[in-house]
Short mmCIF file of C-alpha atoms and ligand atoms in Angstrom, two decimals:
data_model
loop_
_atom_site.label_atom_id
_atom_site.label_comp_id
_atom_site.label_asym_id
_atom_site.label_seq_id
_atom_site.Cartn_x
_atom_site.Cartn_y
_atom_site.Cartn_z
CA MET A 1 86.02 97.07 110.84
CA THR A 2 85.72 94.09 112.34
CA ALA A 3 83.20 92.46 109.33
CA TYR A 4 86.05 93.28 107.04
CA ARG A 5 88.54 91.80 109.23
CA GLU A 6 86.32 88.25 109.59
CA VAL A 7 87.22 87.74 105.62
CA ARG A 8 90.09 85.80 105.60
CA VAL A 9 91.85 84.79 102.55
CA ARG A 10 93.21 81.87 102.60
CA THR A 11 97.20 81.64 100.81
CA PRO A 12 97.20 79.12 98.62
CA LEU A 13 99.37 76.35 98.95
CA ALA A 14 101.46 77.53 95.80
CA LEU A 15 102.50 80.72 98.03
CA LYS A 16 103.78 78.15 101.20
CA ILE A 17 105.30 75.42 99.27
CA LEU A 18 107.32 78.11 96.30
CA PRO A 19 108.89 80.57 98.61
CA VAL A 20 110.70 77.63 100.49
CA LEU A 21 111.13 75.96 96.52
CA SER A 22 112.78 79.60 95.66
CA ILE A 23 115.22 80.24 98.69
CA ALA A 24 116.16 76.05 98.23
CA SER A 25 117.08 75.98 94.56
CA PHE A 26 118.94 79.31 94.95
CA PHE A 27 121.30 78.30 97.51
CA PHE A 28 122.03 75.40 95.83
CA LEU A 29 122.32 76.92 92.89
CA TRP A 30 124.86 78.91 94.34
CA GLU A 31 126.55 76.41 96.29
CA PHE A 32 126.45 74.45 93.12
CA VAL A 33 128.20 76.93 90.82
CA VAL A 34 131.11 77.53 93.05
CA ARG A 35 131.74 74.00 94.10
CA SER A 36 131.63 72.91 90.55
CA GLY A 37 133.73 75.97 89.63
CA ILE A 38 132.42 77.40 86.66
CA VAL A 39 132.56 80.39 88.86
CA PRO A 40 136.31 80.49 90.71
CA SER A 41 136.15 80.43 94.61
CA THR A 42 138.73 83.59 94.60
CA MET A 43 135.60 85.81 93.34
CA LEU A 44 132.81 84.58 94.67
CA ALA A 45 132.24 82.13 97.86
CA ALA A 46 130.02 79.12 98.56
CA PRO A 47 127.19 79.74 100.97
CA SER A 48 128.79 76.43 103.10
CA ASP A 49 131.84 78.54 103.44
CA VAL A 50 130.11 81.84 104.62
CA ALA A 51 128.19 80.03 107.17
CA ARG A 52 131.84 77.98 108.26
CA LEU A 53 133.03 81.50 108.52
CA PHE A 54 130.11 82.79 110.37
CA VAL A 55 130.63 80.27 113.18
CA VAL A 56 134.39 81.00 113.36
CA LYS A 57 134.11 84.68 113.24
CA LEU A 58 131.75 84.54 116.38
CA THR A 59 134.75 83.40 118.88
CA GLN A 60 137.63 85.15 116.56
CA ALA A 61 138.92 87.89 116.16
CA ASP A 62 141.15 87.36 113.37
CA PRO A 63 142.06 88.31 110.62
CA ASP A 64 139.99 91.65 110.85
CA GLY A 65 140.54 92.45 114.60
CA ALA A 66 137.04 91.97 115.88
CA LEU A 67 134.53 89.25 116.37
CA LEU A 68 131.31 89.43 114.75
CA GLN A 69 129.22 90.39 117.05
CA GLU A 70 131.39 93.20 118.02
CA HIS A 71 131.11 94.55 114.16
CA ALA A 72 127.23 94.60 114.61
CA TRP A 73 127.37 96.13 117.56
CA VAL A 74 129.40 99.08 116.16
CA SER A 75 127.13 99.25 113.20
CA ILE A 76 124.08 99.59 115.49
CA GLN A 77 125.63 101.74 118.12
CA GLU A 78 126.41 104.59 115.15
CA ALA A 79 123.35 103.54 112.98
CA PHE A 80 120.43 104.01 115.86
CA THR A 81 122.31 107.42 116.88
CA GLY A 82 122.63 108.68 113.52
CA TYR A 83 119.18 107.51 113.21
CA PHE A 84 117.83 109.44 116.91
CA LEU A 85 119.64 112.65 115.30
CA SER A 86 117.72 112.61 112.25
CA LEU A 87 114.47 111.76 113.99
CA ALA A 88 114.78 115.08 116.83
CA VAL A 89 115.82 117.50 114.13
CA GLY A 90 113.94 116.64 111.34
CA ILE A 91 110.76 115.89 111.88
CA PRO A 92 109.89 119.27 114.32
CA LEU A 93 111.95 121.34 111.93
CA GLY A 94 109.35 119.54 108.98
CA LEU A 95 106.46 120.49 111.03
CA ALA A 96 107.64 123.98 111.53
CA MET A 97 108.26 124.07 107.84
CA GLY A 98 104.51 122.68 106.91
CA TRP A 99 102.67 125.48 108.85
CA PHE A 100 104.55 128.23 109.94
CA VAL A 101 105.37 130.66 107.04
CA MET A 102 108.88 131.94 108.56
CA ALA A 103 110.28 128.69 108.89
CA GLU A 104 109.16 127.20 106.04
CA GLY A 105 110.80 130.52 103.39
CA LEU A 106 113.62 130.22 105.73
CA ALA A 107 114.62 126.09 105.70
CA ARG A 108 113.01 125.44 102.54
CA PRO A 109 115.36 126.49 100.25
CA VAL A 110 118.51 125.17 102.18
CA PHE A 111 117.01 121.95 102.22
CA GLU A 112 115.96 121.83 98.89
CA ILE A 113 119.50 122.70 98.21
CA ILE A 114 121.30 119.57 100.58
CA ARG A 115 118.82 117.56 99.68
CA PRO A 116 119.95 116.24 96.21
CA ILE A 117 123.73 115.48 97.54
CA PRO A 118 123.73 111.76 98.57
CA PRO A 119 124.63 111.49 101.77
CA VAL A 120 128.08 109.93 101.03
CA ALA A 121 129.54 112.58 99.02
CA TRP A 122 129.68 114.58 102.37
CA ILE A 123 132.07 111.49 103.22
CA PRO A 124 135.65 113.34 102.76
CA LEU A 125 134.09 116.57 104.46
CA THR A 126 133.84 114.63 107.12
CA ILE A 127 136.78 112.62 107.39
CA PHE A 128 138.31 116.18 107.32
CA TRP A 129 136.18 117.09 110.27
CA PHE A 130 135.65 114.32 112.18
CA GLY A 131 138.62 111.57 111.00
CA ILE A 132 137.25 108.05 110.86
CA GLY A 133 135.50 107.37 114.71
CA LEU A 134 132.19 107.23 115.90
CA PRO A 135 131.53 111.31 114.96
CA GLY A 136 131.84 111.09 111.14
CA LYS A 137 129.50 108.32 110.26
CA VAL A 138 127.19 109.16 112.86
CA PHE A 139 126.92 112.70 110.80
CA ILE A 140 126.80 110.80 107.14
CA ILE A 141 123.92 108.90 108.54
CA PHE A 142 122.36 111.73 110.32
CA LEU A 143 122.24 113.25 107.05
CA GLY A 144 120.37 110.61 105.42
CA GLY A 145 117.84 109.93 107.97
CA LEU A 146 116.88 114.16 107.84
CA VAL A 147 115.78 114.02 104.33
CA PRO A 148 112.64 111.18 104.45
CA CYS A 149 111.91 112.90 108.07
CA VAL A 150 111.42 116.12 107.35
CA ILE A 151 109.60 115.30 104.23
CA ASN A 152 107.05 112.99 105.49
CA ALA A 153 106.85 115.53 108.41
CA TYR A 154 106.21 118.64 105.91
CA VAL A 155 103.30 117.10 103.79
CA GLY A 156 102.19 115.59 107.00
CA VAL A 157 100.83 118.72 108.31
CA LYS A 158 100.02 119.82 104.16
CA MET A 159 97.29 117.15 104.42
CA THR A 160 95.72 118.33 108.10
CA ASN A 161 92.12 118.84 106.51
CA PRO A 162 91.80 123.00 105.95
CA THR A 163 88.04 122.81 106.75
CA LEU A 164 89.16 121.40 110.35
CA ILE A 165 91.87 124.79 110.25
CA GLN A 166 88.97 126.69 109.61
CA MET A 167 86.37 125.54 112.46
CA ALA A 168 89.83 126.10 114.71
CA ARG A 169 89.51 129.89 113.81
CA THR A 170 86.08 130.78 113.59
CA TYR A 171 87.08 129.49 118.09
CA GLY A 172 89.36 132.33 117.96
CA ALA A 173 92.62 129.42 117.84
CA SER A 174 95.77 131.03 117.72
CA ASP A 175 98.77 129.76 114.64
CA TRP A 176 100.29 127.67 117.67
CA GLN A 177 97.13 126.29 118.94
CA ILE A 178 95.94 124.99 115.53
CA PHE A 179 99.83 123.75 115.15
CA ARG A 180 99.95 122.04 118.46
CA GLN A 181 96.00 120.11 118.41
CA LEU A 182 95.66 120.29 114.39
CA CYS A 183 98.20 119.91 112.99
CA ILE A 184 101.05 117.36 114.35
CA PRO A 185 98.18 114.96 114.95
CA SER A 186 97.45 114.79 111.82
CA ALA A 187 100.90 114.23 111.05
CA LEU A 188 101.11 111.79 112.62
CA PRO A 189 100.50 108.83 110.41
CA MET A 190 103.12 110.57 108.39
CA VAL A 191 105.37 110.95 110.44
CA PHE A 192 105.12 108.00 111.44
CA GLY A 193 105.90 106.39 108.01
CA ALA A 194 109.10 108.46 107.95
CA LEU A 195 110.25 106.32 111.20
CA GLN A 196 110.50 103.21 108.39
CA ILE A 197 111.89 105.26 105.96
CA ALA A 198 114.69 107.18 107.64
CA LEU A 199 116.01 103.31 109.06
CA ALA A 200 116.14 102.40 105.72
CA CYS A 201 118.31 105.22 104.55
CA CYS A 202 120.18 105.42 107.80
CA TRP A 203 121.24 101.96 107.37
CA THR A 204 122.19 102.24 103.68
CA ASN A 205 124.11 104.83 104.15
CA LEU A 206 126.00 103.30 107.41
CA VAL A 207 127.24 100.88 105.19
CA ALA A 208 128.78 103.42 102.77
CA ALA A 209 130.07 105.61 105.38
CA GLU A 210 131.89 102.39 106.78
CA LEU A 211 133.32 100.82 103.45
CA LEU A 212 135.10 104.27 103.17
CA ALA A 213 136.35 105.65 106.47
CA ALA A 214 136.35 102.77 109.47
CA ASP A 215 138.25 100.89 111.75
CA ALA A 216 134.61 98.45 112.59
CA GLY A 217 131.95 97.93 111.91
CA LEU A 218 130.44 95.46 109.44
CA GLY A 219 130.28 97.34 106.32
CA PHE A 220 134.32 97.40 108.02
CA LEU A 221 133.91 93.70 107.63
CA ILE A 222 132.83 93.80 103.67
CA THR A 223 136.17 96.30 102.87
CA MET A 224 138.81 93.98 105.20
CA GLY A 225 137.31 90.82 103.34
CA ARG A 226 138.57 92.24 99.67
CA ARG A 227 141.58 93.12 100.92
CA LEU A 228 142.64 90.05 102.44
CA ALA A 229 141.07 88.33 99.26
CA MET A 230 138.71 86.85 101.32
CA PRO A 231 135.12 86.25 99.43
CA GLU A 232 133.51 85.08 102.29
CA MET A 233 134.48 87.46 104.14
CA VAL A 234 132.40 89.90 101.77
CA VAL A 235 129.79 87.63 101.68
CA LEU A 236 129.53 87.45 105.41
CA GLY A 237 129.17 90.91 105.88
CA MET A 238 126.95 91.68 103.16
CA VAL A 239 124.42 89.22 104.59
CA MET A 240 124.67 90.41 107.82
CA VAL A 241 123.91 93.78 107.02
CA GLY A 242 120.96 92.35 104.99
CA LEU A 243 119.94 90.50 108.62
CA THR A 244 120.56 93.30 110.93
CA GLY A 245 118.20 95.42 108.85
CA ALA A 246 116.05 93.28 108.88
CA VAL A 247 115.62 92.42 111.95
CA ILE A 248 115.46 96.24 113.09
CA GLY A 249 112.45 96.64 110.46
CA VAL A 250 110.50 94.15 111.59
CA VAL A 251 111.43 95.46 115.26
CA ILE A 252 110.57 99.62 114.00
CA ASP A 253 107.29 97.77 113.04
CA CYS A 254 106.04 96.58 115.99
CA VAL A 255 106.66 99.78 117.83
CA GLU A 256 104.99 101.99 115.07
CA LYS A 257 101.90 99.11 115.66
CA ARG A 258 102.12 100.06 119.10
CA LEU A 259 102.36 103.81 119.22
CA LEU A 260 99.74 103.93 116.50
CA ALA A 261 97.34 102.31 118.62
CA GLY A 262 97.65 103.72 121.52
CA ILE A 263 97.07 107.27 119.36
CA ARG A 264 94.70 106.92 116.92
CA ARG A 265 91.63 103.68 116.93
CA MET B 1 69.00 134.89 129.31
CA ALA B 2 67.36 136.23 126.32
CA ARG B 3 64.07 134.36 125.42
CA GLU B 4 62.05 134.59 121.88
CA GLY B 5 59.93 137.05 121.61
CA GLU B 6 62.68 139.31 123.80
CA THR B 7 64.23 140.54 120.59
CA SER B 8 65.01 144.13 121.28
CA GLN B 9 68.60 145.05 121.32
CA SER B 10 70.35 145.03 118.29
CA LYS B 11 73.71 142.19 118.44
CA ILE B 12 74.93 141.74 115.06
CA GLU B 13 75.05 144.72 112.56
CA VAL B 14 76.14 144.16 108.76
CA ARG B 15 76.52 147.37 106.83
CA ASN B 16 76.94 147.72 102.85
CA LEU B 17 78.75 144.13 102.99
CA THR B 18 80.40 143.62 99.63
CA LYS B 19 82.94 140.64 98.54
CA ARG B 20 84.28 140.46 95.35
CA TYR B 21 86.29 137.90 93.68
CA GLY B 22 88.59 139.40 91.54
CA GLU B 23 86.11 141.07 88.72
CA LEU B 24 83.07 138.72 89.58
CA LEU B 25 80.86 140.19 92.28
CA VAL B 26 78.93 138.16 95.11
CA LEU B 27 78.34 140.00 97.55
CA ASP B 28 76.51 143.69 96.59
CA ASP B 29 76.19 146.18 99.77
CA ILE B 30 74.32 143.73 101.99
CA ASN B 31 72.82 145.61 105.14
CA PHE B 32 70.70 143.74 108.08
CA ASP B 33 70.09 143.56 111.68
CA VAL B 34 69.78 140.47 114.01
CA ALA B 35 68.55 141.34 117.58
CA GLU B 36 70.50 139.75 120.71
CA GLY B 37 69.02 135.68 120.97
CA GLU B 38 67.14 136.00 117.38
CA PHE B 39 66.85 132.70 115.09
CA VAL B 40 67.19 134.28 111.21
CA ALA B 41 66.81 131.30 108.48
CA ILE B 42 68.99 132.92 105.23
CA VAL B 43 67.75 131.13 102.07
CA GLY B 44 68.57 131.89 98.11
CA PRO B 45 69.30 129.83 95.64
CA THR B 46 72.37 127.32 95.10
CA GLY B 47 75.68 129.47 94.40
CA CYS B 48 74.10 132.72 95.37
CA GLY B 49 77.16 133.35 97.78
CA LYS B 50 75.66 131.67 100.72
CA THR B 51 78.66 130.26 101.97
CA THR B 52 80.75 133.36 101.06
CA PHE B 53 78.29 135.19 103.46
CA LEU B 54 78.90 133.12 106.03
CA ASN B 55 82.82 133.36 105.81
CA ALA B 56 82.55 136.92 105.54
CA LEU B 57 80.34 137.32 109.02
CA SER B 58 83.01 135.03 110.91
CA ARG B 59 86.13 136.64 109.04
CA LEU B 60 87.57 133.67 107.81
CA ILE B 61 87.97 135.46 104.50
CA PRO B 62 88.88 139.04 104.24
CA ILE B 63 86.03 141.49 102.90
CA THR B 64 85.63 143.74 100.23
CA GLN B 65 83.90 146.64 101.79
CA GLY B 66 81.49 147.25 104.30
CA HIS B 67 81.51 145.90 108.46
CA ILE B 68 80.16 143.71 110.10
CA ARG B 69 79.76 144.46 114.19
CA ILE B 70 79.00 142.37 117.17
CA ASP B 71 77.79 144.86 120.24
CA GLY B 72 79.35 147.88 118.46
CA GLU B 73 82.31 146.57 118.08
CA ASP B 74 83.99 145.24 115.01
CA ALA B 75 83.53 141.43 114.36
CA ASP B 76 86.65 139.41 115.39
CA PRO B 77 86.91 135.97 115.80
CA LYS B 78 89.36 136.19 118.42
CA ARG B 79 87.52 138.49 121.05
CA HIS B 80 84.33 137.74 120.25
CA ASN B 81 82.66 134.74 120.61
CA ILE B 82 81.68 132.94 117.18
CA SER B 83 80.96 129.41 116.41
CA PHE B 84 80.49 128.15 112.75
CA VAL B 85 78.53 125.05 112.38
CA PHE B 86 80.10 123.26 108.38
CA GLN B 87 77.78 122.03 105.96
CA GLU B 88 80.41 118.98 106.42
CA PRO B 89 81.11 117.51 110.07
CA THR B 90 84.52 118.81 111.31
CA CYS B 91 85.40 116.46 114.36
CA LEU B 92 88.66 115.83 115.61
CA PRO B 93 89.65 112.14 114.71
CA TRP B 94 92.44 111.61 117.94
CA ARG B 95 89.54 113.00 120.34
CA THR B 96 86.80 111.86 122.28
CA VAL B 97 83.51 112.66 121.54
CA ARG B 98 83.46 114.06 124.81
CA ASP B 99 87.09 116.38 124.29
CA ASN B 100 85.36 117.10 120.62
CA VAL B 101 82.86 119.28 122.71
CA ALA B 102 85.48 120.67 124.80
CA TYR B 103 87.45 121.40 121.79
CA GLY B 104 86.15 125.38 121.44
CA MET B 105 85.87 126.06 125.32
CA GLU B 106 89.28 125.04 125.66
CA VAL B 107 90.39 126.90 122.80
CA LYS B 108 88.87 129.84 124.49
CA GLY B 109 90.82 129.09 127.41
CA LEU B 110 87.79 128.56 129.86
CA PRO B 111 89.09 127.07 133.27
CA GLN B 112 88.52 122.54 133.50
CA ALA B 113 85.81 123.02 135.78
CA GLU B 114 83.51 125.44 133.82
CA ILE B 115 84.06 123.01 130.83
CA ASN B 116 82.49 119.97 132.77
CA ALA B 117 80.10 121.68 133.69
CA ARG B 118 79.42 122.81 130.55
CA LEU B 119 80.06 119.14 129.39
CA GLU B 120 77.52 117.55 131.33
CA LYS B 121 75.05 119.80 130.51
CA ILE B 122 75.60 120.02 126.90
CA LEU B 123 75.82 116.59 126.41
CA GLU B 124 72.43 115.79 128.21
CA LEU B 125 71.03 118.02 126.33
CA VAL B 126 71.42 116.50 122.60
CA GLY B 127 71.94 113.00 124.07
CA LEU B 128 75.69 112.21 123.49
CA THR B 129 76.34 111.41 127.02
CA GLN B 130 76.42 107.39 126.23
CA CYS B 131 79.04 107.60 123.65
CA GLN B 132 80.94 110.46 125.25
CA ASN B 133 84.56 108.18 125.21
CA LEU B 134 84.08 106.94 121.84
CA TYR B 135 85.79 108.19 119.03
CA PRO B 136 84.41 109.55 115.70
CA ASN B 137 84.53 106.69 113.44
CA GLN B 138 82.22 104.79 115.93
CA ILE B 139 79.48 106.82 115.91
CA SER B 140 77.18 107.31 112.84
CA ALA B 141 77.05 110.44 110.51
CA SER B 142 74.36 112.41 112.54
CA MET B 143 76.01 111.83 115.32
CA LEU B 144 79.03 113.95 114.05
CA GLN B 145 77.20 117.04 113.10
CA ARG B 146 75.69 117.01 116.42
CA ILE B 147 78.82 117.03 117.71
CA ALA B 148 79.61 120.34 116.08
CA VAL B 149 76.50 121.63 117.14
CA SER B 150 77.18 120.53 120.35
CA ARG B 151 80.63 122.32 120.31
CA ALA B 152 78.95 125.38 118.79
CA PHE B 153 76.37 125.87 121.85
CA ALA B 154 78.73 125.09 124.28
CA VAL B 155 80.83 128.23 124.23
CA ASN B 156 77.83 130.28 124.42
CA PRO B 157 78.39 132.02 121.27
CA ASP B 158 77.38 135.21 120.43
CA LEU B 159 76.64 134.57 117.64
CA LEU B 160 76.14 131.30 115.82
CA LEU B 161 76.61 130.03 112.18
CA MET B 162 75.55 127.36 110.96
CA ASP B 163 76.18 126.39 107.19
CA GLU B 164 73.11 123.59 106.01
CA PRO B 165 74.01 121.72 108.79
CA TYR B 166 71.80 119.02 108.05
CA GLY B 167 71.72 119.16 104.48
CA GLN B 168 72.72 115.74 103.74
CA LEU B 169 70.38 113.91 106.57
CA ASP B 170 67.07 111.75 105.76
CA VAL B 171 64.10 113.81 106.35
CA LYS B 172 62.99 112.09 109.92
CA LEU B 173 66.44 112.70 111.36
CA ARG B 174 66.43 116.19 110.46
CA PHE B 175 63.42 116.95 112.06
CA TYR B 176 64.62 115.37 115.30
CA LEU B 177 67.76 117.04 114.90
CA GLU B 178 65.65 120.16 113.84
CA ASP B 179 63.92 120.31 117.22
CA GLU B 180 66.79 119.17 119.52
CA LEU B 181 68.80 122.88 118.02
CA LEU B 182 65.88 124.44 119.11
CA SER B 183 65.55 122.89 122.22
CA LEU B 184 69.49 124.31 122.55
CA TRP B 185 68.75 127.61 121.38
CA GLN B 186 66.15 128.15 124.23
CA LYS B 187 67.69 127.15 126.82
CA LEU B 188 71.20 128.60 126.05
CA GLY B 189 69.56 132.06 124.32
CA SER B 190 72.77 131.60 121.42
CA THR B 191 72.47 134.07 118.59
CA VAL B 192 72.01 131.87 115.28
CA LEU B 193 72.19 132.91 111.42
CA PHE B 194 70.79 129.71 110.04
CA ILE B 195 71.42 128.91 106.03
CA THR B 196 69.34 126.61 104.36
CA HIS B 197 68.33 125.86 101.28
CA ASN B 198 65.15 124.10 102.54
CA ILE B 199 62.18 126.16 102.53
CA GLU B 200 60.21 124.76 105.14
CA GLU B 201 63.43 123.93 107.06
CA ALA B 202 63.74 127.51 107.30
CA VAL B 203 60.19 128.23 108.20
CA TYR B 204 60.12 125.49 110.68
CA VAL B 205 63.47 126.97 113.11
CA ALA B 206 63.24 130.83 112.15
CA GLN B 207 61.78 133.54 113.71
CA ARG B 208 62.92 135.71 110.77
CA ILE B 209 64.01 134.84 107.09
CA LEU B 210 66.16 136.72 105.21
CA VAL B 211 65.37 135.34 101.35
CA LEU B 212 68.59 136.60 99.26
CA SER B 213 68.62 136.98 95.40
CA ASN B 214 71.10 135.76 92.54
CA LYS B 215 75.01 136.83 92.06
CA PRO B 216 75.19 140.06 92.56
CA THR B 217 73.42 138.46 96.18
CA LYS B 218 71.65 141.19 97.80
CA ILE B 219 68.80 140.64 100.76
CA LYS B 220 65.47 140.47 98.25
CA ALA B 221 62.76 139.91 101.09
CA GLU B 222 62.76 139.82 104.72
CA VAL B 223 59.84 137.64 105.62
CA LYS B 224 59.00 136.66 109.74
CA VAL B 225 58.16 134.16 111.23
CA ASP B 226 55.49 134.74 113.68
CA LEU B 227 54.03 130.98 114.77
CA PRO B 228 53.49 129.92 118.09
CA ARG B 229 56.42 126.09 118.99
CA PRO B 230 56.67 123.47 119.00
CA ARG B 231 55.48 124.07 114.81
CA ASP B 232 53.32 121.95 112.83
CA PHE B 233 54.27 121.97 108.93
CA ARG B 234 50.34 121.39 108.25
CA ASP B 235 49.54 124.18 109.88
CA PRO B 236 47.63 126.48 106.71
CA GLU B 237 49.51 129.70 108.27
CA PHE B 238 52.95 127.43 108.01
CA VAL B 239 51.72 126.48 104.68
CA ARG B 240 50.77 129.85 103.51
CA ILE B 241 54.57 131.20 104.69
CA ARG B 242 56.62 128.29 102.94
CA LYS B 243 54.64 128.67 99.92
CA HIS B 244 55.28 132.52 100.06
CA VAL B 245 58.74 132.05 100.83
CA THR B 246 58.69 129.76 97.23
CA GLU B 247 57.97 132.59 95.36
CA LEU B 248 60.15 135.08 96.48
CA ILE B 249 62.63 132.79 95.65
CA ARG B 250 60.99 131.48 91.95
CA TRP B 251 60.33 134.79 91.69
CA TRP B 252 63.96 135.83 89.42
N1 ATP C 1 87.59 131.33 96.44
C1 ATP C 1 86.62 132.22 95.83
N2 ATP C 1 87.31 132.65 94.32
C2 ATP C 1 86.67 132.95 93.38
N3 ATP C 1 85.21 132.98 93.49
C3 ATP C 1 84.21 131.90 94.31
C4 ATP C 1 85.76 131.61 95.68
N4 ATP C 1 84.30 130.58 96.15
C5 ATP C 1 83.06 131.13 95.88
N5 ATP C 1 83.76 132.01 94.93
C6 ATP C 1 82.28 131.86 94.01
O1 ATP C 1 81.09 132.54 94.26
C7 ATP C 1 79.97 132.48 94.48
C8 ATP C 1 79.35 132.20 95.83
O2 ATP C 1 79.52 130.65 96.00
P1 ATP C 1 79.58 130.60 97.56
O3 ATP C 1 79.95 129.21 97.66
O4 ATP C 1 79.22 131.37 98.66
O5 ATP C 1 77.62 129.75 96.85
P2 ATP C 1 76.39 129.07 97.83
O6 ATP C 1 75.52 129.65 98.01
O7 ATP C 1 77.21 128.88 99.12
O8 ATP C 1 76.13 127.97 97.29
P3 ATP C 1 75.47 126.58 97.50
O9 ATP C 1 74.16 126.69 97.81
O10 ATP C 1 75.88 125.20 95.97
O11 ATP C 1 76.18 125.92 99.17
C9 ATP C 1 80.10 131.70 93.56
O12 ATP C 1 79.82 131.68 92.08
C10 ATP C 1 81.58 131.22 93.43
O13 ATP C 1 82.04 130.67 92.09
MG1 MG C 2 77.38 126.38 100.38
#
């Protein structure tokens, strides 16, 4: 292990300079295209306008009714509620489906039918059921996160080394003991993989849900930008979705590494 | 505990054991007895069904016909103390060496105090005390197999089944581990069925050798090895028995 780690691959100079160059020219070109009028400013906002609006929206609720950080906070709350629900339901369900014949037989067919339906398709129904408040969006996000949780946990259990299971059987281990002592630890790396994938799904579906049914949140900010014919607000919403999502991704990545390091050597 | 020589009462009875995979007849009407505390080696040509034989004995696979009795009762891993050392190492990567050795005892639901007492003894016997807190990926391949052997002995098995446990290891290490196996067996008095395709190994460890035929597999011969221990593989009597078993295998 350490022998491998000591071999450091040096980052070539080109890979240090080129990304900076590429980002700089991207923004420069974007600014230029809008300022020069090649693309009319009613269709796309210049980055400088977006940046200005960003600063303004930190202290001013108008015209959409809430501060930028309030929108972000609403979105984060919805996303994480749905995310944790999908983990709490999906992982145990997937683990059980991977080992217990009863669970697989009963849950698998229903799951296979629900799985191909994009969570966004549930939006009209959830508006009937929950209105446009938090519960409806949490439900959509939950559905989006559920699928990767179930699949990863299921596959993780199925990948348990069969010889280990035979070994446990010869000692007279019960199904439940094998599930707890062998299948769950074997599935852990796959389950941790699901944490990332499910979060990405949740975040994507959050924006979709907010675009259609919301009165606050980053997705709502984008919709309002369209209604008010303010392209800079649309772009600001998009950028915030990207940035917040990336930050959350980094945080989850750190947590995952910590947890895995504690469990596996 | 049973010692070598005290092999009187029949511990395991195998009667009319038959196994088919569909049309393929692998085990054909096998009968034999193993006495309490006996060390029996099983040799046979490749693919003759040695692994199938052990899997049937441990009830990992259903048998087509016949029965296997331990202490007069039908063999059942939930009731009897059966241990199996597989051809490949079977350590749980998320457990330390110590907890791996304890695994079988935990499954059997032994009290923690008893588990600890046995662990101290076994780890000391096989020289794993120093690395008991390491994880399997931090130790060498031969140690992995020693963990499996210790785990198997730790439950005081009625029957210990070993499927070519040292097949992958080099000669020098094998001699060392065979001696270790023998000393565990002598100290703990378990009944051992040891599969190998290495005839010298069989003659070195066993009190009795069962020679299997090609498929459909029967027991072709039974060779008693009545040599004093520690055995010397240059001893003329040792060499004679080894050649005799080799002849038996080459004979068909
Ligand atoms: N699950 C199975 N289904 C069908 N045939 C099988 C199955 N398992 C084993 N066999 C057949 O049974 C025969 C015996 O196999 P087995 O693995 O018991 O041999 P072996 O003596 O252990 O061989 P080796 O010395 O290579 O370990 C082989 O011909 C094999 O093809
Ligand atoms: Mg085999």
